[in-house]
mmCIF file of C-alpha atoms in Angstrom:
data_model
loop_
_atom_site.group_PDB
_atom_site.id
_atom_site.type_symbol
_atom_site.label_atom_id
_atom_site.label_comp_id
_atom_site.label_asym_id
_atom_site.label_seq_id
_atom_site.Cartn_x
_atom_site.Cartn_y
_atom_site.Cartn_z
ATOM 1 C CA MET A 267 0.050 -0.010 0.046
ATOM 2 C CA ILE A 268 1.223 3.430 -0.935
ATOM 3 C CA GLU A 269 0.095 6.454 1.175
ATOM 4 C CA LEU A 270 -0.268 9.796 -0.798
ATOM 5 C CA TYR A 271 -0.284 13.053 1.041
ATOM 6 C CA VAL A 272 -1.726 15.296 -1.599
ATOM 7 C CA PHE A 273 -2.040 19.096 -0.964
ATOM 8 C CA ARG A 274 -3.018 22.264 -2.822
ATOM 9 C CA HIS A 275 -0.393 25.221 -2.817
ATOM 10 C CA GLY A 276 -0.785 28.295 -0.848
ATOM 11 C CA GLN A 277 -2.671 31.554 -1.879
ATOM 12 C CA THR A 278 -1.325 33.751 -4.719
ATOM 13 C CA ASP A 279 -2.353 37.225 -5.778
ATOM 14 C CA TRP A 280 -4.132 35.647 -8.685
ATOM 15 C CA ASN A 281 -6.103 33.267 -6.412
ATOM 16 C CA LYS A 282 -7.118 36.257 -4.288
ATOM 17 C CA ALA A 283 -8.109 38.406 -7.384
ATOM 18 C CA GLY A 284 -10.204 35.394 -8.807
ATOM 19 C CA ARG A 285 -7.842 34.980 -11.909
ATOM 20 C CA LEU A 286 -7.402 31.674 -13.716
ATOM 21 C CA GLN A 287 -3.868 30.622 -13.391
ATOM 22 C CA GLY A 288 -3.726 27.351 -15.086
ATOM 23 C CA HIS A 289 0.032 26.819 -16.245
ATOM 24 C CA SER A 290 0.991 30.401 -15.414
ATOM 25 C CA ASP A 291 3.935 30.368 -12.924
ATOM 26 C CA ILE A 292 2.523 32.620 -10.160
ATOM 27 C CA ALA A 293 4.475 32.929 -6.746
ATOM 28 C CA LEU A 294 2.853 32.747 -3.353
ATOM 29 C CA ASN A 295 1.826 35.860 -1.829
ATOM 30 C CA ASP A 296 2.241 36.718 2.070
ATOM 31 C CA THR A 297 -0.882 34.914 2.992
ATOM 32 C CA GLY A 298 0.222 31.683 0.886
ATOM 33 C CA ILE A 299 3.556 31.883 2.671
ATOM 34 C CA SER A 300 1.687 31.862 6.006
ATOM 35 C CA GLN A 301 -0.636 29.053 4.847
ATOM 36 C CA ALA A 302 2.315 26.883 3.810
ATOM 37 C CA LYS A 303 4.061 27.364 7.174
ATOM 38 C CA LYS A 304 0.713 26.448 9.032
ATOM 39 C CA LEU A 305 0.576 23.175 6.659
ATOM 40 C CA ALA A 306 3.949 22.277 8.065
ATOM 41 C CA MET A 307 2.267 21.595 11.413
ATOM 42 C CA LYS A 308 -0.076 18.878 9.910
ATOM 43 C CA PHE A 309 2.938 17.114 8.613
ATOM 44 C CA GLU A 310 4.790 16.974 12.112
ATOM 45 C CA LYS A 311 3.678 13.472 12.920
ATOM 46 C CA ILE A 312 3.742 12.024 9.236
ATOM 47 C CA LYS A 313 6.756 10.468 7.850
ATOM 48 C CA ILE A 314 7.218 11.535 4.237
ATOM 49 C CA ASP A 315 9.820 9.695 2.133
ATOM 50 C CA HIS A 316 9.729 11.755 -0.987
ATOM 51 C CA ILE A 317 7.954 14.988 -2.236
ATOM 52 C CA PHE A 318 6.678 15.195 -5.944
ATOM 53 C CA SER A 319 5.774 18.593 -6.880
ATOM 54 C CA SER A 320 4.189 20.434 -9.855
ATOM 55 C CA ASP A 321 6.976 22.259 -11.427
ATOM 56 C CA LEU A 322 5.157 25.774 -10.934
ATOM 57 C CA ILE A 323 6.756 27.870 -8.310
ATOM 58 C CA ARG A 324 3.425 28.114 -6.171
ATOM 59 C CA ALA A 325 3.414 24.328 -5.654
ATOM 60 C CA LYS A 326 7.303 24.017 -5.212
ATOM 61 C CA SER A 327 7.319 26.835 -2.758
ATOM 62 C CA THR A 328 4.398 25.361 -0.745
ATOM 63 C CA ALA A 329 6.315 22.117 -0.535
ATOM 64 C CA GLU A 330 9.465 23.607 0.678
ATOM 65 C CA LEU A 331 7.864 25.657 3.380
ATOM 66 C CA ALA A 332 5.510 22.898 4.537
ATOM 67 C CA LEU A 333 8.199 19.918 4.456
ATOM 68 C CA GLY A 334 11.587 21.692 4.617
ATOM 69 C CA GLU A 335 14.216 21.266 2.334
ATOM 70 C CA LEU A 336 15.569 17.971 3.820
ATOM 71 C CA ILE A 337 13.071 15.669 2.123
ATOM 72 C CA PRO A 338 14.206 14.878 -1.479
ATOM 73 C CA MET A 339 11.752 16.533 -3.935
ATOM 74 C CA THR A 340 11.265 15.861 -7.606
ATOM 75 C CA LEU A 341 9.514 18.418 -9.843
ATOM 76 C CA HIS A 342 6.924 17.026 -12.400
ATOM 77 C CA PRO A 343 5.086 19.010 -15.058
ATOM 78 C CA GLY A 344 2.506 16.392 -15.160
ATOM 79 C CA LEU A 345 1.069 17.799 -11.749
ATOM 80 C CA ARG A 346 0.367 21.118 -13.213
ATOM 81 C CA GLU A 347 -3.119 22.784 -13.024
ATOM 82 C CA VAL A 348 -5.610 22.227 -15.655
ATOM 83 C CA ASN A 349 -4.341 23.842 -19.078
ATOM 84 C CA ILE A 350 -6.777 26.868 -19.188
ATOM 85 C CA GLY A 351 -5.541 27.760 -22.694
ATOM 86 C CA ASP A 352 -6.777 31.056 -24.151
ATOM 87 C CA TYR A 353 -8.313 32.029 -20.930
ATOM 88 C CA GLU A 354 -5.312 31.869 -18.764
ATOM 89 C CA GLY A 355 -5.019 34.985 -16.711
ATOM 90 C CA LEU A 356 -8.599 36.161 -16.995
ATOM 91 C CA ALA A 357 -10.833 36.808 -14.158
ATOM 92 C CA LYS A 358 -14.125 34.759 -14.163
ATOM 93 C CA ASP A 359 -16.083 37.748 -15.070
ATOM 94 C CA GLU A 360 -13.854 38.407 -17.953
ATOM 95 C CA LEU A 361 -14.616 35.043 -19.552
ATOM 96 C CA PRO A 362 -16.656 35.206 -22.843
ATOM 97 C CA GLN A 363 -20.326 34.695 -22.190
ATOM 98 C CA THR A 364 -19.894 31.851 -24.662
ATOM 99 C CA PHE A 365 -17.995 29.753 -22.148
ATOM 100 C CA ASN A 366 -19.961 28.630 -19.093
ATOM 101 C CA LEU A 367 -17.410 28.173 -16.326
ATOM 102 C CA ASP A 368 -20.218 26.863 -13.908
ATOM 103 C CA ALA A 369 -21.142 24.333 -16.398
ATOM 104 C CA TRP A 370 -17.457 23.317 -16.810
ATOM 105 C CA LEU A 371 -16.941 23.019 -13.031
ATOM 106 C CA ALA A 372 -20.208 21.052 -12.590
ATOM 107 C CA ARG A 373 -20.189 18.667 -15.462
ATOM 108 C CA GLY A 374 -17.568 19.645 -17.882
ATOM 109 C CA GLU A 375 -15.905 16.229 -18.443
ATOM 110 C CA ASN A 376 -15.773 16.961 -22.117
ATOM 111 C CA LEU A 377 -16.163 20.802 -22.053
ATOM 112 C CA LYS A 378 -12.762 21.931 -23.206
ATOM 113 C CA PHE A 379 -11.033 25.374 -22.612
ATOM 114 C CA PRO A 380 -10.195 26.766 -25.929
ATOM 115 C CA ASN A 381 -6.602 25.687 -26.663
ATOM 116 C CA GLY A 382 -6.637 23.941 -23.263
ATOM 117 C CA GLU A 383 -7.771 20.817 -21.481
ATOM 118 C CA SER A 384 -11.107 19.154 -20.482
ATOM 119 C CA LYS A 385 -11.832 17.861 -17.133
ATOM 120 C CA GLU A 386 -11.533 14.397 -18.505
ATOM 121 C CA GLU A 387 -8.186 15.103 -20.189
ATOM 122 C CA HIS A 388 -6.931 16.840 -16.921
ATOM 123 C CA ARG A 389 -7.988 13.808 -14.769
ATOM 124 C CA ASP A 390 -6.411 11.399 -17.034
ATOM 125 C CA ARG A 391 -3.157 13.215 -16.968
ATOM 126 C CA ILE A 392 -2.988 13.759 -13.160
ATOM 127 C CA VAL A 393 -3.820 10.058 -12.592
ATOM 128 C CA GLN A 394 -1.453 8.808 -15.246
ATOM 129 C CA THR A 395 1.293 11.025 -13.705
ATOM 130 C CA ILE A 396 0.859 9.760 -10.162
ATOM 131 C CA LYS A 397 0.636 6.080 -11.416
ATOM 132 C CA GLU A 398 4.081 6.767 -13.176
ATOM 133 C CA ILE A 399 5.519 8.444 -10.143
ATOM 134 C CA VAL A 400 4.423 5.449 -7.729
ATOM 135 C CA ALA A 401 5.783 2.816 -10.371
ATOM 136 C CA SER A 402 9.337 4.772 -10.672
ATOM 137 C CA THR A 403 9.881 4.704 -6.794
ATOM 138 C CA GLU A 404 10.107 2.317 -3.867
ATOM 139 C CA HIS A 405 8.747 4.936 -1.488
ATOM 140 C CA LYS A 406 5.682 4.269 0.417
ATOM 141 C CA SER A 407 4.828 7.610 1.930
ATOM 142 C CA ILE A 408 4.829 10.324 -0.779
ATOM 143 C CA ALA A 409 3.815 13.891 -0.611
ATOM 144 C CA ILE A 410 2.298 15.476 -3.745
ATOM 145 C CA SER A 411 2.207 19.227 -4.015
ATOM 146 C CA THR A 412 -0.258 20.375 -6.712
ATOM 147 C CA HIS A 413 -3.049 22.565 -7.577
ATOM 148 C CA GLY A 414 -6.773 22.858 -6.586
ATOM 149 C CA GLY A 415 -8.148 21.417 -9.837
ATOM 150 C CA SER A 416 -5.519 18.721 -10.092
ATOM 151 C CA MET A 417 -6.164 17.647 -6.410
ATOM 152 C CA ALA A 418 -9.976 17.687 -7.273
ATOM 153 C CA ARG A 419 -9.598 15.482 -10.176
ATOM 154 C CA LEU A 420 -7.645 12.906 -8.478
ATOM 155 C CA LEU A 421 -10.109 12.882 -5.417
ATOM 156 C CA GLU A 422 -13.086 12.351 -8.031
ATOM 157 C CA TYR A 423 -11.104 9.452 -9.325
ATOM 158 C CA CYS A 424 -11.011 7.660 -5.897
ATOM 159 C CA GLU A 425 -13.553 4.905 -5.709
ATOM 160 C CA ASN A 426 -15.059 5.929 -2.484
ATOM 161 C CA TYR A 427 -14.860 9.755 -2.747
ATOM 162 C CA HIS A 428 -18.398 11.333 -2.911
ATOM 163 C CA GLN A 429 -18.055 14.929 -1.747
ATOM 164 C CA ASP A 430 -18.364 18.094 -3.427
ATOM 165 C CA ILE A 431 -16.522 20.625 -1.687
ATOM 166 C CA ILE A 432 -14.080 23.665 -2.519
ATOM 167 C CA LEU A 433 -10.555 22.716 -1.868
ATOM 168 C CA GLU A 434 -9.102 25.751 -0.117
ATOM 169 C CA ASN A 435 -5.477 26.656 -0.447
ATOM 170 C CA CYS A 436 -3.120 24.120 1.453
ATOM 171 C CA ALA A 437 -5.990 21.888 1.800
ATOM 172 C CA LEU A 438 -4.556 18.250 2.592
ATOM 173 C CA ALA A 439 -5.922 14.845 1.848
ATOM 174 C CA LYS A 440 -4.663 11.391 2.491
ATOM 175 C CA VAL A 441 -5.179 8.898 -0.348
ATOM 176 C CA THR A 442 -3.951 5.270 -0.539
ATOM 177 C CA LEU A 443 -3.135 3.379 -3.596
ATOM 178 C CA GLN A 444 -3.829 -0.417 -3.258
ATOM 179 C CA GLN A 445 -3.499 -2.749 -6.168
ATOM 180 C CA ASP A 446 -3.885 0.002 -8.658
ATOM 181 C CA GLN A 447 -7.000 1.413 -6.900
ATOM 182 C CA PHE A 448 -6.979 5.002 -5.474
ATOM 183 C CA LEU A 449 -8.853 5.326 -2.193
ATOM 184 C CA PHE A 450 -9.552 8.542 -0.387
ATOM 185 C CA GLU A 451 -8.933 8.188 3.353
ATOM 186 C CA CYS A 452 -9.602 11.616 4.922
ATOM 187 C CA PHE A 453 -8.780 15.265 4.923
ATOM 188 C CA LEU A 454 -6.241 16.247 7.473
#
């Protein structure tokens, strides 16, 4: 059994402003730095063998602040947020009226951002990336520093996850991987 401790990065100025970040490399703001330091307290009694992080600075910085620099970390672009394509950097109220973000969030499995990804493509990328990570290492307790959408897609893929909640910055969930099956254990 593999234990995955999956967490969302801390707040950025774009989070605060309601801008869609996607693959944009936006740093943590002061609130995000504080959130990441608080996340460290949740990890005090958890033994982590290795950190895998999105290669975007907001996820990497959150991992470093929450887990320190003594635990080995590997950056992986497959853990990035959904590719928002043409809408990257826009605020929700700046989106064209022809694109219904609420519909995408609610049931947009195949609704695709122009020149970006659909939820299904994003989920498949995240799940495949994590399966590849697990197959490439002997570590049994792994931290995954990622993004809100990426974390949501992984949780939705879990057999036993049936919640519909907003994942706040620095949300932390424990997921186990047993015989190629992802299981949601709990939020920490």
